[in-house]
Structures are given as structure tokens and as C-alpha cells.
CSV table of C-alpha atoms in Angstrom, one decimal:
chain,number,residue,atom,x,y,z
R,52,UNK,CA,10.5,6.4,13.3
R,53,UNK,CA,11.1,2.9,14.6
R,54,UNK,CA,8.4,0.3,14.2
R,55,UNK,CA,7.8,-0.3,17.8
R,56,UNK,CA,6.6,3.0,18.3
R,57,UNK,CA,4.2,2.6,14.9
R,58,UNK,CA,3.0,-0.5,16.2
R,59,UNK,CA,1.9,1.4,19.5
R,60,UNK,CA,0.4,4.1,17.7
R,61,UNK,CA,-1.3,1.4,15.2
R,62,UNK,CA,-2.8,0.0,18.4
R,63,UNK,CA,-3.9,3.1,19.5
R,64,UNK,CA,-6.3,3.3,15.9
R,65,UNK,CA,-7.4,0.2,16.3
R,66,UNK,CA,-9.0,1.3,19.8
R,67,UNK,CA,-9.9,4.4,18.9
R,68,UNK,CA,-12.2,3.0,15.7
R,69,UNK,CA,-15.7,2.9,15.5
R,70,UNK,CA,-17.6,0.1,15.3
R,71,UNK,CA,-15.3,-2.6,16.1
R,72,UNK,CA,-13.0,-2.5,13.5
R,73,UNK,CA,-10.7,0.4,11.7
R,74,UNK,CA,-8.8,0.9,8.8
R,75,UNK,CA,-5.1,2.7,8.7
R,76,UNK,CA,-3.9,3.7,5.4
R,77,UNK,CA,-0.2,3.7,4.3
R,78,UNK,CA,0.4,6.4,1.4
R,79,UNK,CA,3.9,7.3,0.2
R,80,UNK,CA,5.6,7.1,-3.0
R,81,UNK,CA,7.2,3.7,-4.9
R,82,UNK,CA,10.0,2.1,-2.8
R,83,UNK,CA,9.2,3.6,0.3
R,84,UNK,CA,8.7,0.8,1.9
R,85,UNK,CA,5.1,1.0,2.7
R,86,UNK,CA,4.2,-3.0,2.0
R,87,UNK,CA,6.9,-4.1,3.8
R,88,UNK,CA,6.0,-1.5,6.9
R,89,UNK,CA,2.7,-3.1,6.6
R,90,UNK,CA,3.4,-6.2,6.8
R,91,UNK,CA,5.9,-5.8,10.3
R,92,UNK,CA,3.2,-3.8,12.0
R,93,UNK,CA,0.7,-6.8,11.5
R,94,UNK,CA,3.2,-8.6,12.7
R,95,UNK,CA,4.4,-7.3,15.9
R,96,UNK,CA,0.4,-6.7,16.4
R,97,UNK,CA,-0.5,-9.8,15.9
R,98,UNK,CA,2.5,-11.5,17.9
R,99,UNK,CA,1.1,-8.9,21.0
R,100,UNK,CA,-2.7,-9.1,20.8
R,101,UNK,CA,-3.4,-12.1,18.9
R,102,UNK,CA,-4.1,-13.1,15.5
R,103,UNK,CA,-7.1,-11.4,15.3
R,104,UNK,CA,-5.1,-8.3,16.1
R,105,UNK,CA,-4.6,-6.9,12.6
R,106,UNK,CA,-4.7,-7.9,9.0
R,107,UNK,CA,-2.7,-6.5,5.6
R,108,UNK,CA,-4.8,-5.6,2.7
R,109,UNK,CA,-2.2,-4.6,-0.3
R,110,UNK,CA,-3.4,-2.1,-3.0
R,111,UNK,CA,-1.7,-3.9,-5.5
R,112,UNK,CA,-4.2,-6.3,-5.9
R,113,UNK,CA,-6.3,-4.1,-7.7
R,114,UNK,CA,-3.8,-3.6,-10.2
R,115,UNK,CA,-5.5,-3.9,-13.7
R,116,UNK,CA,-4.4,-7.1,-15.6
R,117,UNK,CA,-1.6,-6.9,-18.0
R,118,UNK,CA,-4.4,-7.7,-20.5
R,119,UNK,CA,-6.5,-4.7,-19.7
R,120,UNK,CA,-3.2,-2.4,-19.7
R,121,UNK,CA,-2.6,-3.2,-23.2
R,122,UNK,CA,-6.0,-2.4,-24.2
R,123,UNK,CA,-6.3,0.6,-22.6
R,124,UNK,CA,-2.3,1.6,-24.1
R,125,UNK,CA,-1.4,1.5,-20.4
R,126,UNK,CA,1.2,-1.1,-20.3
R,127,UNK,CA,4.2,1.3,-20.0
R,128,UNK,CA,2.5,3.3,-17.1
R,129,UNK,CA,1.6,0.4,-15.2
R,130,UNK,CA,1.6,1.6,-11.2
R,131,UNK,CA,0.5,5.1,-12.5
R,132,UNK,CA,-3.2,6.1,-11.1
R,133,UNK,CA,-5.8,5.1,-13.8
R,134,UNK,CA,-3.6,1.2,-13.5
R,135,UNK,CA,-5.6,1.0,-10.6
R,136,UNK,CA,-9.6,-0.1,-9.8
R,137,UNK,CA,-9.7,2.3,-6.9
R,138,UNK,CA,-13.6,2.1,-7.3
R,139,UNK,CA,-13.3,-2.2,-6.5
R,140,UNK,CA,-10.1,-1.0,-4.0
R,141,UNK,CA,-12.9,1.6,-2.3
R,142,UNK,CA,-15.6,-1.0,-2.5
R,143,UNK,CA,-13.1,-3.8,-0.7
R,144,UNK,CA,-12.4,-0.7,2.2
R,145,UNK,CA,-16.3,0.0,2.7
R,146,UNK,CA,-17.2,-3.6,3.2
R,147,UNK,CA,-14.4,-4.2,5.6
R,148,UNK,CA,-15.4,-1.5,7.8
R,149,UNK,CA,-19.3,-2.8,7.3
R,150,UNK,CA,-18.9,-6.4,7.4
R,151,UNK,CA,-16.9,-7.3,10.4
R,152,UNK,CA,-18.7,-10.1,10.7
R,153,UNK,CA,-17.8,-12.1,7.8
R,154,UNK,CA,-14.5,-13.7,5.8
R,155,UNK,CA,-13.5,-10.9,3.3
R,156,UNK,CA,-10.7,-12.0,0.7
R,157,UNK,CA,-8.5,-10.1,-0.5
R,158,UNK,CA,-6.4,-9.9,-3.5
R,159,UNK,CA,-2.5,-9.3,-3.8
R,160,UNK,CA,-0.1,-8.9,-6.9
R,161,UNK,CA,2.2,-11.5,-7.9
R,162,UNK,CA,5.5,-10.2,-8.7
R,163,UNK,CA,6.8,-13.2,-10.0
R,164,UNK,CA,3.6,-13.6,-12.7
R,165,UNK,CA,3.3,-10.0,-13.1
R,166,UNK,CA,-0.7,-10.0,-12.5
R,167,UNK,CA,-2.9,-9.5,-9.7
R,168,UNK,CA,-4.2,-12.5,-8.0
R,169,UNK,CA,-7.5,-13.1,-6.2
R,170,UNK,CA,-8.0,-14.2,-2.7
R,171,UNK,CA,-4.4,-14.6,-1.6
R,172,UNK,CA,-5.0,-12.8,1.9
R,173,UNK,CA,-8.3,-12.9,4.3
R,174,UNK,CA,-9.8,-11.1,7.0
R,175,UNK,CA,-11.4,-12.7,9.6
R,176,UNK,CA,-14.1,-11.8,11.9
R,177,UNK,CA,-13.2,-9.8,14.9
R,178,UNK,CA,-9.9,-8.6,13.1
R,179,UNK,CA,-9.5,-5.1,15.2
R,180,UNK,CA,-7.6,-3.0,12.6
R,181,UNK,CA,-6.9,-3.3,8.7
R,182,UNK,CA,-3.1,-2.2,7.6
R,183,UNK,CA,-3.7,-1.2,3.7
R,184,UNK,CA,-1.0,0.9,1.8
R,185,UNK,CA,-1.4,2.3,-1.3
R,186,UNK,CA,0.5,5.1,-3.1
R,187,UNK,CA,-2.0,7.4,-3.8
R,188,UNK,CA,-4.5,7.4,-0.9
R,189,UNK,CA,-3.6,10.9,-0.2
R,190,UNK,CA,-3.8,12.2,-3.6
R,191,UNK,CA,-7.5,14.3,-4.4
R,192,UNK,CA,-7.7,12.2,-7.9
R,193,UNK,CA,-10.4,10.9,-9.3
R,194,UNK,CA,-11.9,8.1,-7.1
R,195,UNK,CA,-9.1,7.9,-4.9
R,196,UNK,CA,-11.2,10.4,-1.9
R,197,UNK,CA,-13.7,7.6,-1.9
R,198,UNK,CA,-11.2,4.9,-1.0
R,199,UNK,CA,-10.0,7.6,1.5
R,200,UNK,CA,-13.2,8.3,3.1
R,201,UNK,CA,-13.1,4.9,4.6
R,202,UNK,CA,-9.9,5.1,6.8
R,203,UNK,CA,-9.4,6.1,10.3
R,204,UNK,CA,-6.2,7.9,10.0
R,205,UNK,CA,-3.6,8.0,6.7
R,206,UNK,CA,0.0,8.0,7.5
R,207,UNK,CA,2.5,9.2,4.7
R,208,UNK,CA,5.5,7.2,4.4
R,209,UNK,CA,8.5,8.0,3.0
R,210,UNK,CA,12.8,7.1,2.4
R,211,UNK,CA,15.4,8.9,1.0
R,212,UNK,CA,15.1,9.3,-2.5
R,213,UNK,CA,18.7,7.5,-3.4
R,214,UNK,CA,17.5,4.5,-1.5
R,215,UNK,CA,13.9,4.7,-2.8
R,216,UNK,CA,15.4,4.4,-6.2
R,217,UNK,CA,18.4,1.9,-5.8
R,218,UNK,CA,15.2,-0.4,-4.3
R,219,UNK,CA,13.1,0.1,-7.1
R,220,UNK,CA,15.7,-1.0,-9.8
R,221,UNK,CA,16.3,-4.2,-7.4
R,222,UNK,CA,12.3,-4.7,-7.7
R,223,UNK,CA,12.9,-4.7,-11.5
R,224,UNK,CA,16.0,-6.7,-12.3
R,225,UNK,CA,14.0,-9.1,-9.5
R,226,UNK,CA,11.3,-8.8,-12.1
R,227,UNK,CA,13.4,-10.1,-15.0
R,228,UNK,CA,14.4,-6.9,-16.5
R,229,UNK,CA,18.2,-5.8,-17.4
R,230,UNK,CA,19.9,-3.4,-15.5
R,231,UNK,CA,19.6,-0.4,-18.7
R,232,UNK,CA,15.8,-1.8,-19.3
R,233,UNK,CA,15.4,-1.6,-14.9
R,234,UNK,CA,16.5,2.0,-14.9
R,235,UNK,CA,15.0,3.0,-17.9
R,236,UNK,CA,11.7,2.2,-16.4
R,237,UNK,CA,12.7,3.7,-12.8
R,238,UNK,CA,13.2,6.8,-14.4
R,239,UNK,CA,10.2,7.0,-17.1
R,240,UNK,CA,7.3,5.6,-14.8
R,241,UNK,CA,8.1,5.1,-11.2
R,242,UNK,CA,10.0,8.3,-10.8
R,243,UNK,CA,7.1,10.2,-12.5
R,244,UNK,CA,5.0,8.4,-9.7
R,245,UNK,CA,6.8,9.2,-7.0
R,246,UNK,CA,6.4,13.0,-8.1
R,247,UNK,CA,2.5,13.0,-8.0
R,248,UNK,CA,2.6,11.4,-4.8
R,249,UNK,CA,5.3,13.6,-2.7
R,250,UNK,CA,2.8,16.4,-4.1
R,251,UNK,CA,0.4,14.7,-1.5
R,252,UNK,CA,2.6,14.6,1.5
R,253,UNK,CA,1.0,18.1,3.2
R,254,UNK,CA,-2.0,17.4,2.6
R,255,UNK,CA,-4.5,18.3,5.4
R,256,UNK,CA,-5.6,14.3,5.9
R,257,UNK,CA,-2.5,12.8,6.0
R,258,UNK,CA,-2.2,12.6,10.1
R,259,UNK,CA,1.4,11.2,10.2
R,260,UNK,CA,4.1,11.5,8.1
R,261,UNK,CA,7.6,10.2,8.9
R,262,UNK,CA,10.9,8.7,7.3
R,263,UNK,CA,11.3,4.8,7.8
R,264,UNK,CA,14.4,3.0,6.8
R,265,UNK,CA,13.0,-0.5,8.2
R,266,UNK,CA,16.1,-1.2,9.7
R,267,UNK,CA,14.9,-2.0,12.9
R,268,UNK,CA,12.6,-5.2,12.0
């Protein structure tokens, strides 16, 4: 699908949300392109409607620290499910939908550090719609239902799998990692992701679910 037409049908969530302001999830596995789709329909929304129009809250914000990985023996699964704080990443969802009203911060992750760093985006008051992406928001996990009991609609997105993975060994050799030490890791953690995620793709809440190579920015 071409982002023009998602941006229409983002539009179409925002008006159709209750209470002034709605939330549309992103789910799909690593290297879909889900941040980066998030990121152009905020764009072309806000360049249309105003900068109230929309606003990108990342998942990757809640990452756990690098510090917590290690002392929970997590730091080779980091981007897995328990890496997360979906309960904190439900908690942010709830009091966007309730607090239209106020400033809400938001975190982000830092590629460059490696760690999750607080208040890097914002919401304002009278944003219409909130763009988050996540990939497991259409998983039934353990405290994942609760972050997805606050969204309006959940759209699954997805790429080829070649290109998925020849993206997510750019992400790590971007990251600092050798090539052997960047594909290692594809195929021990994000591959292994991917799988418990494209088990999600059916499932009955996921409204949408379409290929996007980006390509049309």
C-alpha cells in the first residue's frame, strides 16, 4: 500500500475516535519498517491538517536499560517481549487517550547510546490521533492485551523477509557491530522475533494488514 492512501485512512481513525483523540497501533515484525511508516504518516498528517494533526509515540522507549538486561540475563534477547515495560508502555497509551488535555512526554531509544531515553517526543493538547508501533501489540502475551485495549484500530505491517533481514544487519553494523557479529545476532534474536510476531498477523484485532516497501515517501 502507498502511504498516501494510509495517511487517508489514518485520518479516517482519527475522526472516527472517541473522545477527541485516538490511538493507531503499528504491529509487525523487526525491519518492517513500522517506525519509519510512523513517522511519514505524522508527517503527511501534520503537513495537511496541522501540527496538531498527529503525533509518534515509539515502543522503543520502554525498552528496559542495558543495566536491567544484564540483571535479569536478558542482554542477548534484548527486543524479545519480557525487554519491554509493556505495563509503563500501557500506562503511557491509557493516559493519552484520558488526558488530552495536558503535555504528555514521551520516551524514545537511542540507537547511537544503546538505552532508552526520556522525554525526547511530546504530545500536545488537541493532538487528534497518536501513531505508536510496536512489534508485539498483536500478540495475546502477557501484558501486551492491556496495551492493546487502548487503540482504536491495529494495523499489521509487514516486508519481504530478504529485505526485512538485509535492514536489520544495516541496523546493527550502524550500531557498531561486525558484519559476522551483525548476522549472528539477526539470526539468533531478531529472526526468532520476527517468528513470534508473524504468528500474530491473523489475529482477529488486527484490522489491516498490508506489505510496505516505503518507497514512495
Amino acid at each position: 500500500m502507498r502511504t498516501e492512501e494510509l495517511a487517508a485512512m489514518a485520518r479516517g481513525v482519527a475522526a472516527r475516535g472517541s473522545g477527541g483523540r485516538a490511538v493507531l497501533g503499528l504491529a509487525g515484525p523487526p525491519g518492517a519498517g513500522k517506525s519509519t511508516l510512523a513517522v511519514a504518516l505524522v508527517a503527511r498528517l501534520r503537513e495537511r491538517y496541522g501540527p496538531r494533526a498527529a503525533a509518534y509515540v515509539p515502543l522503543d522507549g520502554f525498552h528496559l536499560s542495558n543495566a536491567q538486561l544484564d540483571r535479569l540475563g536478558l542482554a542477548a534477547r534484548k527486543g524479545s517481549p519480557p525487554t519491554f515495560d509493556v505495563h509503563g508502555y500501557a500506562a503511557l497509551l491509557r493516559r493519552l487517550a484520558d488526558e488530552p488535555e495536558h503535555d504528555v512526554y514521551v520516551p524514545d531509544f537511542d540507537r547511537t547510546l544503546d538505552e532508552p531515553v526520556a522525554a525526547r517526543h511530546v504530545v500536545r493538547p488537541g493532538t487528534r490521533l497518536v501513531v505508536t508501533e510496536g512489534n508485539y501489540l498483536a500478540c495475546e502475551l502477557p501484558g501486551w492485551s492491556g496495551a492493546r485495549e487502548c487503540l482504536d484500530e491495529l494495523w499489521y505491517v509487514d516486508a519481504d523477509p530478504a529485505e526485512r533481514r538485509r535492514r536489520l544487519v544495516e541496523r546493527q553494523l550502524a550500531g557498531g557491530r561486525t558484519e559476522r557479529a551483525a548476522r549472528d545476532w539477526v539470526r539468533t534474536n531478531d529472526m526468532p522475533n520476527a517468528g513470534i510476531v508473524e504468528a500474530s498477523r491473523d489475529a482477529p484485532w488486527v484490522t489491516l494488514s498490508f506489505v510496505w516497501s516505503g518507497h514512495d515517501q
